[in-house]
Tab-separated table of C-alpha atoms in Angstrom:
chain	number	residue	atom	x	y	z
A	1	UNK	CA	22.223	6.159	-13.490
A	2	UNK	CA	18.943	4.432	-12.673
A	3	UNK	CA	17.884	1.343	-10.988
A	4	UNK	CA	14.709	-0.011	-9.029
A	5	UNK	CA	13.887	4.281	-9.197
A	6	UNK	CA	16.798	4.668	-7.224
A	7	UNK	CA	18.830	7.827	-9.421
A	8	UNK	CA	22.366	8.443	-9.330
A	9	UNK	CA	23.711	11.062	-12.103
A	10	UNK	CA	26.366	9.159	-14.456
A	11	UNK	CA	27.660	12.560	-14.189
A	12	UNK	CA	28.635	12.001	-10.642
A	13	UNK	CA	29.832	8.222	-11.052
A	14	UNK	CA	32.563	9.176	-13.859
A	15	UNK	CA	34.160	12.474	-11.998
A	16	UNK	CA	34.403	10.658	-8.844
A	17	UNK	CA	35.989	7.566	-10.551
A	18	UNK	CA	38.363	10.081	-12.028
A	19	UNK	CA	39.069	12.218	-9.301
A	20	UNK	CA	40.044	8.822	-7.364
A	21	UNK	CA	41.881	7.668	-9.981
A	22	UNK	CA	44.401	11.270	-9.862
A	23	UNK	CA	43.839	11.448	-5.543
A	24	UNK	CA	45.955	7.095	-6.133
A	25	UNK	CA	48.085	8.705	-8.734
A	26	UNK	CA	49.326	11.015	-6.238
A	27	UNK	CA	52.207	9.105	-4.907
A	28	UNK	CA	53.427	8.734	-8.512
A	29	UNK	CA	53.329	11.890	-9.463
A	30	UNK	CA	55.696	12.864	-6.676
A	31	UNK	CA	58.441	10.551	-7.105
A	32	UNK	CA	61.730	11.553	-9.014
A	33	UNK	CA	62.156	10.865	-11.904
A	34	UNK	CA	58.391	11.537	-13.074
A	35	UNK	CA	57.239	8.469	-14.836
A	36	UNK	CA	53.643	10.081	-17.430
A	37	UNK	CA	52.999	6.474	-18.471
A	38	UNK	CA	53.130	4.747	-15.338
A	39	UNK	CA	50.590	7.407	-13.434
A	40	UNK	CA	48.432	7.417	-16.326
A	41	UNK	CA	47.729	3.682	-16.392
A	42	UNK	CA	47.925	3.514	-12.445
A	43	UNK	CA	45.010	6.375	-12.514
A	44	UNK	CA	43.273	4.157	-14.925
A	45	UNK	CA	43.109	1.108	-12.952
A	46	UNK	CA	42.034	2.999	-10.139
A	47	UNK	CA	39.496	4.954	-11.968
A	48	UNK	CA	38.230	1.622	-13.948
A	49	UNK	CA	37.843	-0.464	-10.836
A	50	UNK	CA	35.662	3.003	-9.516
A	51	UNK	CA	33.502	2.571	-12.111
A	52	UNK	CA	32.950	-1.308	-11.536
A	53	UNK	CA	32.307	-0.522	-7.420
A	54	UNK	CA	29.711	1.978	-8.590
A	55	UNK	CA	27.675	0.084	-11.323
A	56	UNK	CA	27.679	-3.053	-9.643
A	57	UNK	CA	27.011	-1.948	-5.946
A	58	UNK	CA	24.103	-0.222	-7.578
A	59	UNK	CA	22.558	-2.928	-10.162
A	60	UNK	CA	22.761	-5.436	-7.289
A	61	UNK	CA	20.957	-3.175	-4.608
A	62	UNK	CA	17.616	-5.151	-3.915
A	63	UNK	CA	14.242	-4.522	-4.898
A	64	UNK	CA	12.327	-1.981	-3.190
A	65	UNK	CA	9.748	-2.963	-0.144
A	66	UNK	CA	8.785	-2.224	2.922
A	67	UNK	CA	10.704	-4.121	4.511
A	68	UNK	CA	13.970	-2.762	3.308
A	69	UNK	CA	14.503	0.328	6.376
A	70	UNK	CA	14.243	-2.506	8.824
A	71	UNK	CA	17.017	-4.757	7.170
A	72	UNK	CA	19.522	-1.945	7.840
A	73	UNK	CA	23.242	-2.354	7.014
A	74	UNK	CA	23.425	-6.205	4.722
A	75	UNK	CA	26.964	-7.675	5.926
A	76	UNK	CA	26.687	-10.786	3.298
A	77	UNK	CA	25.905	-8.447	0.524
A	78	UNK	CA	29.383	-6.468	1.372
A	79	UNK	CA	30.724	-9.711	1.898
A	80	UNK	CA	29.717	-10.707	-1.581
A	81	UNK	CA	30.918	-7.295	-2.817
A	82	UNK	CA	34.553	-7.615	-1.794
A	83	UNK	CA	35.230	-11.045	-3.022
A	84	UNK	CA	33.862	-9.806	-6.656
A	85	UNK	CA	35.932	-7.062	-6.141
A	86	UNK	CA	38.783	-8.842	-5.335
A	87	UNK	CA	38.340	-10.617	-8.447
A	88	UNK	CA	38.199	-7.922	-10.966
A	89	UNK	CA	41.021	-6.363	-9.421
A	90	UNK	CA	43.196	-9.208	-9.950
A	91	UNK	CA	42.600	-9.234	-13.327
A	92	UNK	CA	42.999	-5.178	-13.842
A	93	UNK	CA	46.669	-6.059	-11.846
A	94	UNK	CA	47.249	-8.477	-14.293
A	95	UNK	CA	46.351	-5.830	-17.129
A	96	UNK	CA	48.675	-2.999	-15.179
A	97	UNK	CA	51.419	-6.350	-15.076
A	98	UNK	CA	51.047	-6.028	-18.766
A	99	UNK	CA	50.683	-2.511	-19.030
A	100	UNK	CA	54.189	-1.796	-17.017
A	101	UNK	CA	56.184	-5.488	-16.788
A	102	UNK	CA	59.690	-4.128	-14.708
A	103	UNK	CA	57.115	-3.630	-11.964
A	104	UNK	CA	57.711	-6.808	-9.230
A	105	UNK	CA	54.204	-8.324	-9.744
A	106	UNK	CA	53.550	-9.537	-6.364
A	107	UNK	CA	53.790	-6.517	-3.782
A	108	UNK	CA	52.351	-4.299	-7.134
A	109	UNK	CA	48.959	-7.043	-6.975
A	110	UNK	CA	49.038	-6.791	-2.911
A	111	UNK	CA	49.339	-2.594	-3.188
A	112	UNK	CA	46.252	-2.742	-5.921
A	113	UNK	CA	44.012	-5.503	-4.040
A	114	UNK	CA	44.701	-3.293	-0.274
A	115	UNK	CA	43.414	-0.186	-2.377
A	116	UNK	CA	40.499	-2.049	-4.029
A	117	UNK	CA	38.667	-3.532	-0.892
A	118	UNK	CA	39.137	0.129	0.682
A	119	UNK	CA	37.814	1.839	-2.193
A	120	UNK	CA	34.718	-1.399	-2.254
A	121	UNK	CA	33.864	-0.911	1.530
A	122	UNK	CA	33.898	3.172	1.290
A	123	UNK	CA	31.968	2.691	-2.196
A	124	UNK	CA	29.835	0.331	-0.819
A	125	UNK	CA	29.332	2.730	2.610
A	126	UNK	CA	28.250	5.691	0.770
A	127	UNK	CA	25.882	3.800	-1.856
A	128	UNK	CA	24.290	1.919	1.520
A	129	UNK	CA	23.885	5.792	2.766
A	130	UNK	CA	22.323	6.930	-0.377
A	131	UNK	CA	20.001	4.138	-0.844
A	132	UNK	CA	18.553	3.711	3.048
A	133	UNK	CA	18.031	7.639	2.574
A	134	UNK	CA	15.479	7.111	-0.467
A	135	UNK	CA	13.778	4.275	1.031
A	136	UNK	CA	13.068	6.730	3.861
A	137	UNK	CA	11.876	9.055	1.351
A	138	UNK	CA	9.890	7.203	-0.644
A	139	UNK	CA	7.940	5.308	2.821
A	140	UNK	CA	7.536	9.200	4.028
A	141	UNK	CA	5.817	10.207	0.261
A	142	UNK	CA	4.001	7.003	0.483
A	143	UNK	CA	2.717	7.619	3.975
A	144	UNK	CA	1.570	11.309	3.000
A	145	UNK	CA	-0.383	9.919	-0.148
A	146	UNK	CA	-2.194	7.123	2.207
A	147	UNK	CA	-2.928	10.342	4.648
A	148	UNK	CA	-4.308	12.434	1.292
A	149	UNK	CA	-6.230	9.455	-0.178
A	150	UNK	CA	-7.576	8.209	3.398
A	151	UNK	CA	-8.916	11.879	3.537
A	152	UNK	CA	-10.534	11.973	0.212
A	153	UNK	CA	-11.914	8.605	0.844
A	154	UNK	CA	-13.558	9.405	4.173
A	155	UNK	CA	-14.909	12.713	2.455
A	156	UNK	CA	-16.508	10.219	-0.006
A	157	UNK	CA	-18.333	8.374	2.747
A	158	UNK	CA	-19.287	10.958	4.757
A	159	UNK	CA	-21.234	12.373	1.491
A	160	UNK	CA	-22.058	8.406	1.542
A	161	UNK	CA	-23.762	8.292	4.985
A	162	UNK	CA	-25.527	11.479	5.382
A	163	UNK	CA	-26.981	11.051	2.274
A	164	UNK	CA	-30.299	13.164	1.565
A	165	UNK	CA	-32.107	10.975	-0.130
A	166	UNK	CA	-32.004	8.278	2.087
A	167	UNK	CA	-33.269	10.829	5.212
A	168	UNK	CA	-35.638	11.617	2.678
A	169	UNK	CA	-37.032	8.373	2.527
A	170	UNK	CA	-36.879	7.927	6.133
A	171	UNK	CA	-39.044	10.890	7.007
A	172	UNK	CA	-41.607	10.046	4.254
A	173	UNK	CA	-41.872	6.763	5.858
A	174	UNK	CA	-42.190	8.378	9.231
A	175	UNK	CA	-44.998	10.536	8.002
A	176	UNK	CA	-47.034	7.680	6.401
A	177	UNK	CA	-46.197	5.343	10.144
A	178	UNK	CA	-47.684	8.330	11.949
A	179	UNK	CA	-50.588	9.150	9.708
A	180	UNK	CA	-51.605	5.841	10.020
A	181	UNK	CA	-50.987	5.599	13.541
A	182	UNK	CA	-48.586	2.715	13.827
A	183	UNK	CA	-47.610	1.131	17.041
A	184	UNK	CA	-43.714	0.846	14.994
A	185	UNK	CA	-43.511	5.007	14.586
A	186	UNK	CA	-41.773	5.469	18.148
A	187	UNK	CA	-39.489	2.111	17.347
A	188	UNK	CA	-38.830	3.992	14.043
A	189	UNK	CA	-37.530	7.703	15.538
A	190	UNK	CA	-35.200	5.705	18.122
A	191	UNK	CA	-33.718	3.643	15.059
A	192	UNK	CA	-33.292	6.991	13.014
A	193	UNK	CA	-31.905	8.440	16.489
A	194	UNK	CA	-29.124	5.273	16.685
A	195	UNK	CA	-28.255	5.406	12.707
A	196	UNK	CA	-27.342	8.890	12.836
A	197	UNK	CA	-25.669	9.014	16.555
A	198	UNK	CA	-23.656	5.846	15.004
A	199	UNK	CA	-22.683	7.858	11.918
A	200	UNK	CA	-21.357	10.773	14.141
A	201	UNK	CA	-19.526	8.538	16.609
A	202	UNK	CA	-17.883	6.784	13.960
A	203	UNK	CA	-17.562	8.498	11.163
A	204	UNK	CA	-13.663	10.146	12.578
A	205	UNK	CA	-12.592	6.654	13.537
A	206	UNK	CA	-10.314	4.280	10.562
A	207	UNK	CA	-11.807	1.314	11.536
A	208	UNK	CA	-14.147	-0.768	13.844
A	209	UNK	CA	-14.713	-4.075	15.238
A	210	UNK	CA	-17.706	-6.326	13.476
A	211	UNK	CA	-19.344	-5.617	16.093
A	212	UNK	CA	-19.764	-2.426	16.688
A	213	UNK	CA	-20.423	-2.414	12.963
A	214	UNK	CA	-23.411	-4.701	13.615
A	215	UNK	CA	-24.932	-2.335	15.868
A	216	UNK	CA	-25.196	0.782	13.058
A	217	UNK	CA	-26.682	-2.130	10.079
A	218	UNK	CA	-29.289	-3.540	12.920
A	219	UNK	CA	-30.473	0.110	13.046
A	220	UNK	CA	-30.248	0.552	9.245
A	221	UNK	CA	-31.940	-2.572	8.610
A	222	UNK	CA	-34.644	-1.674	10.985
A	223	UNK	CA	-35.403	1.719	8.733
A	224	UNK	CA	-35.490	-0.313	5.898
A	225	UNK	CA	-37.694	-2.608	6.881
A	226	UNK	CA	-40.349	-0.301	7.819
A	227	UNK	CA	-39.995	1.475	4.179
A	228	UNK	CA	-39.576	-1.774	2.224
A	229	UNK	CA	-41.603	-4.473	4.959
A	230	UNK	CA	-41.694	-7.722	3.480
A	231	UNK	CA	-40.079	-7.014	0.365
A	232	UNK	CA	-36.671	-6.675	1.470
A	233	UNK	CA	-34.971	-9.901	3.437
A	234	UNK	CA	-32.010	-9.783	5.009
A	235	UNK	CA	-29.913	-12.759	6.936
A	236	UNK	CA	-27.372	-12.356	8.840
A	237	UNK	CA	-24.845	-15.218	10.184
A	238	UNK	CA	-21.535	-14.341	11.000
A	239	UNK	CA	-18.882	-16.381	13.309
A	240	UNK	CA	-18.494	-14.635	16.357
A	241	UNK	CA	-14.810	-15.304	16.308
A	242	UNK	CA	-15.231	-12.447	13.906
A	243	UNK	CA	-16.982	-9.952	15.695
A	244	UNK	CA	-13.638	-8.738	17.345
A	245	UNK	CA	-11.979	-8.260	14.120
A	246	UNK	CA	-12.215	-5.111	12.445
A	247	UNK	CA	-13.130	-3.191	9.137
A	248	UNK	CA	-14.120	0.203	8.088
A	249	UNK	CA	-16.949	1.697	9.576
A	250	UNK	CA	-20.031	1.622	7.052
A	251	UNK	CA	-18.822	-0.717	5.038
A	252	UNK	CA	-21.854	-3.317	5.537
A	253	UNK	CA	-24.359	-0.367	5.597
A	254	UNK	CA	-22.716	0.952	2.389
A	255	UNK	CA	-22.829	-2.256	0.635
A	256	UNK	CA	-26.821	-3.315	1.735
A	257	UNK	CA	-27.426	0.681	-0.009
A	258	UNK	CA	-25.744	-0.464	-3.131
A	259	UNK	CA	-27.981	-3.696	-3.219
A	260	UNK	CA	-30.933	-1.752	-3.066
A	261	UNK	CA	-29.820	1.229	-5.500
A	262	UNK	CA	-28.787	-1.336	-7.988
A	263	UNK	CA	-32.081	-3.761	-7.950
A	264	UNK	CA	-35.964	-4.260	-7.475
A	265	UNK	CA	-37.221	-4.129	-4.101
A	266	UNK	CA	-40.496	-4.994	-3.876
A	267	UNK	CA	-43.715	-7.493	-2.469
A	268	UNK	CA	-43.841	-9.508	-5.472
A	269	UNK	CA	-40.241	-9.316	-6.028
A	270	UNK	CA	-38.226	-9.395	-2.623
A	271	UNK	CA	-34.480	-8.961	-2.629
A	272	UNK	CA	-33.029	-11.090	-0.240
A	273	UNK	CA	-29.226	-10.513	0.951
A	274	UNK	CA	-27.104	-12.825	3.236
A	275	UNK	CA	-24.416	-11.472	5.315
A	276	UNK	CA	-22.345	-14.449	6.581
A	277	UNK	CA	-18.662	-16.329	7.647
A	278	UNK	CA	-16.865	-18.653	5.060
A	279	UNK	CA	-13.517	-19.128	6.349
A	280	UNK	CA	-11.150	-15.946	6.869
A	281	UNK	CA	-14.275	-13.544	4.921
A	282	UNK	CA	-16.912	-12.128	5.912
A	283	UNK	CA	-19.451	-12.309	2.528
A	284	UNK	CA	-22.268	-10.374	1.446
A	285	UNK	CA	-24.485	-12.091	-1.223
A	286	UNK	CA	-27.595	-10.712	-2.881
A	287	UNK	CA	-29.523	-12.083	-5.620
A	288	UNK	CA	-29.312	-10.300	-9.035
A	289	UNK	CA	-32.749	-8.225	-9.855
A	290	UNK	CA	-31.472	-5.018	-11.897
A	291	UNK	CA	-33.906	-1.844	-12.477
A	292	UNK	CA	-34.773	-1.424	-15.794
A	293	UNK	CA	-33.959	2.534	-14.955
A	294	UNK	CA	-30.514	2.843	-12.894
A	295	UNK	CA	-30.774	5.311	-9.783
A	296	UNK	CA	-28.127	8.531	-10.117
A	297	UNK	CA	-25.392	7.857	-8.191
A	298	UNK	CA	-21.526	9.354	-7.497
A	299	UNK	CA	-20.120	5.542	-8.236
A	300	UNK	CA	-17.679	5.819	-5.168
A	301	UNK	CA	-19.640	3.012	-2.810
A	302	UNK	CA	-17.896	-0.110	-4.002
A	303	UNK	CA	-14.610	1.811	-4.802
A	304	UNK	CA	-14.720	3.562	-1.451
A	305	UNK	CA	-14.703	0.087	0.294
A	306	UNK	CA	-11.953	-1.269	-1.644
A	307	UNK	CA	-9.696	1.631	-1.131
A	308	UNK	CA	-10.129	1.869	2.760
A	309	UNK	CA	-9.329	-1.649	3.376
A	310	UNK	CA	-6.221	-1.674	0.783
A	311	UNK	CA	-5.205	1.392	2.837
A	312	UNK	CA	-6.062	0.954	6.031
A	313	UNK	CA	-6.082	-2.634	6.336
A	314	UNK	CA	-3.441	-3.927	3.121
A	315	UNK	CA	-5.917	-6.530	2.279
A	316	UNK	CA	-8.403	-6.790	-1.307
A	317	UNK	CA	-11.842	-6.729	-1.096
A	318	UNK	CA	-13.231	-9.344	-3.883
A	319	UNK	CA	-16.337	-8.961	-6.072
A	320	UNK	CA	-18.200	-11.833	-7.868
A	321	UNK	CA	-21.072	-10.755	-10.336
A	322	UNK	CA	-22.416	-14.207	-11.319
A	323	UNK	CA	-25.596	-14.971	-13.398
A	324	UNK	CA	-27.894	-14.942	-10.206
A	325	UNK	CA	-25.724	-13.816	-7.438
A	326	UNK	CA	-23.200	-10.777	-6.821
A	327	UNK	CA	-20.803	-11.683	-3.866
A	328	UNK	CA	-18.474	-9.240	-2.081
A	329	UNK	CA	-16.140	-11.015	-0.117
A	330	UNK	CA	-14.415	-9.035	2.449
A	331	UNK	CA	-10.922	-10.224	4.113
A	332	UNK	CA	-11.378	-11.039	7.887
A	333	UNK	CA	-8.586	-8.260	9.176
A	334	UNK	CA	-7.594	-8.858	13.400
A	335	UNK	CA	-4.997	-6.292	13.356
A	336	UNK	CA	-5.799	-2.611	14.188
A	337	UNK	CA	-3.896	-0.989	11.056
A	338	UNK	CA	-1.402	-1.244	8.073
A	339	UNK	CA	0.948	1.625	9.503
């Protein structure tokens, strides 16, 4: 038997029917003379309305959320349970009536409806059990899969942040400041210093307020800047109701890297990115200049953004790819976590 996931073996639902069926039958099977045809047919209308409790208790559980542990024990479903069950049994007294007619109808239909609500509420108990049991399975398998993907997914970004290429780039661009003796080169080491101090302060933390996130792109943007000078632009005007809201740590730094893997950075070409408010998102905007050649890369940037803040955060991250712009709009998120 299967509903909503929730499995219970047909197996089980017919024996039990018919063992409660023989446990009513009981009473007739002891009296003298023994009557066959009236305990059979009093086991079947026992076992019968079993079968009903079971099927219908189960096909009308609700729909699985989150939600469900902390509704406990539902008193107007049971309610609802009993009158149907009231119901049927009425009509399977009216069948027994039929079935065995020297019995006095009235005390027979008051025995039957007594024994129908018990066997509804004890039905009804052990189904309730059953159910609230594999909705606390199913949150605890959940829970462990967040934990396993929240692990891959910070592995990702830590191959992300400490990325070689990029400290690469940053040394070369050291070398060339020194060589030529800029005044920037000592500016330059103590932005290098802050990015990577950043990355190891944060990279063990879920998430971050805006701005503390600020802090790690201003230091980003500063290495960048020196590499790319005038060729790469970046604005940057966000609401500061929104700096004490939070987000996954990276995530801006993550998405200005995909800009620039993605398109031309250059004097006669600057890309120019906006980082700003627009209601309950934070947006980051770039204008579309593609490479002719795309740059290697492990494809896990974007996706690594999108599956932190579904994770951590229960919100969608939306992406736009117009004809001149590509937007990422990420959900403004206040409270600390999901779980």
């Amino acid at each position: 038997m299967s509903t909503k996931n929730f499995n219970i073996s047909n197996k089980v639902i017919w024996l039990s029917s018919l063992a409660l069926g023989l446990l009513m039958a009981v009473p007739k099977i002891a009296e003298r003379p023994f009557n066959l045809y009236e305990t059979v047919v009093n086991c079947g209308v026992t076992a019968l309305f079993a079968l009903f409790v079971w099927y219908y208790n189960i096909y009308t559980l609700p729909k699985y959320t989150h939600r469900d542990i902390a509704k406990g024990f539902s008193v107007s479903r049971l309610i609802i349970s009993l009158v149907t069950g009231v119901g049927v049994m009425f009509l399977l007294a009216l069948l027994q009536q039929e079935l065995i007619s020297h019995l006095p109808f009235g005390p027979t239909m008051l025995m039957i409806e007594v024994r129908g609500v018990l066997v509804n509420v004890t039905f009804y108990m052990f189904i309730h059990f059953l159910y609230q049991n594999y909705l606390h399975q199913k949150v605890s398998i959940e829970l462990e899969r967040t934990k396993m993907d929240n692990l891959a997914a910070q592995y990702e970004l830590l191959k992300q942040q400490v990325n070689p290429h990029f400290l690469f780039n940053s040394l070369n661009t050291l070398k060339y400041m020194v060589e030529n003796q800029d005044e920037h080169s000592v500016d330059f080491i103590l932005k290098l210093s802050d990015f990577y101090r950043f990355t190891l302060e944060s990279r063990k933390l879920d998430l971050i307020t805006v701005s503390e996130e600020l802090k790690t792109l201003e230091a980003y943007i500063f290495l960048l800047k020196a590499r790319f000078e005038d060729g790469f632009d970046v604005s940057i005007n966000i609401d500061k109701a929104h700096y004490s809201s939070h987000m996954p740590p990276f995530t801006l730094q993550l998405l200005i890297e995909n800009c620039i893997k993605h398109n031309i950075v250059s004097l006669d070409k600057p890309l120019k990115v906006r980082i700003y408010s627009n209601g309950e998102f934070i947006i980051v905007e770039n204008r579309i200049q593609l490479k002719r050649t795309k740059e290697a890369s492990a494809g896990v940037g974007l996706d690594n953004i999108k599956q932190r803040y579904l994770h951590l955060l229960d919100k969608t991250v939306t992406v736009e790819s117009g004809d001149t712009n590509f937007t990422i709009k990420l959900p403004v998120a206040y409270e600390n976590r999901n779980y």
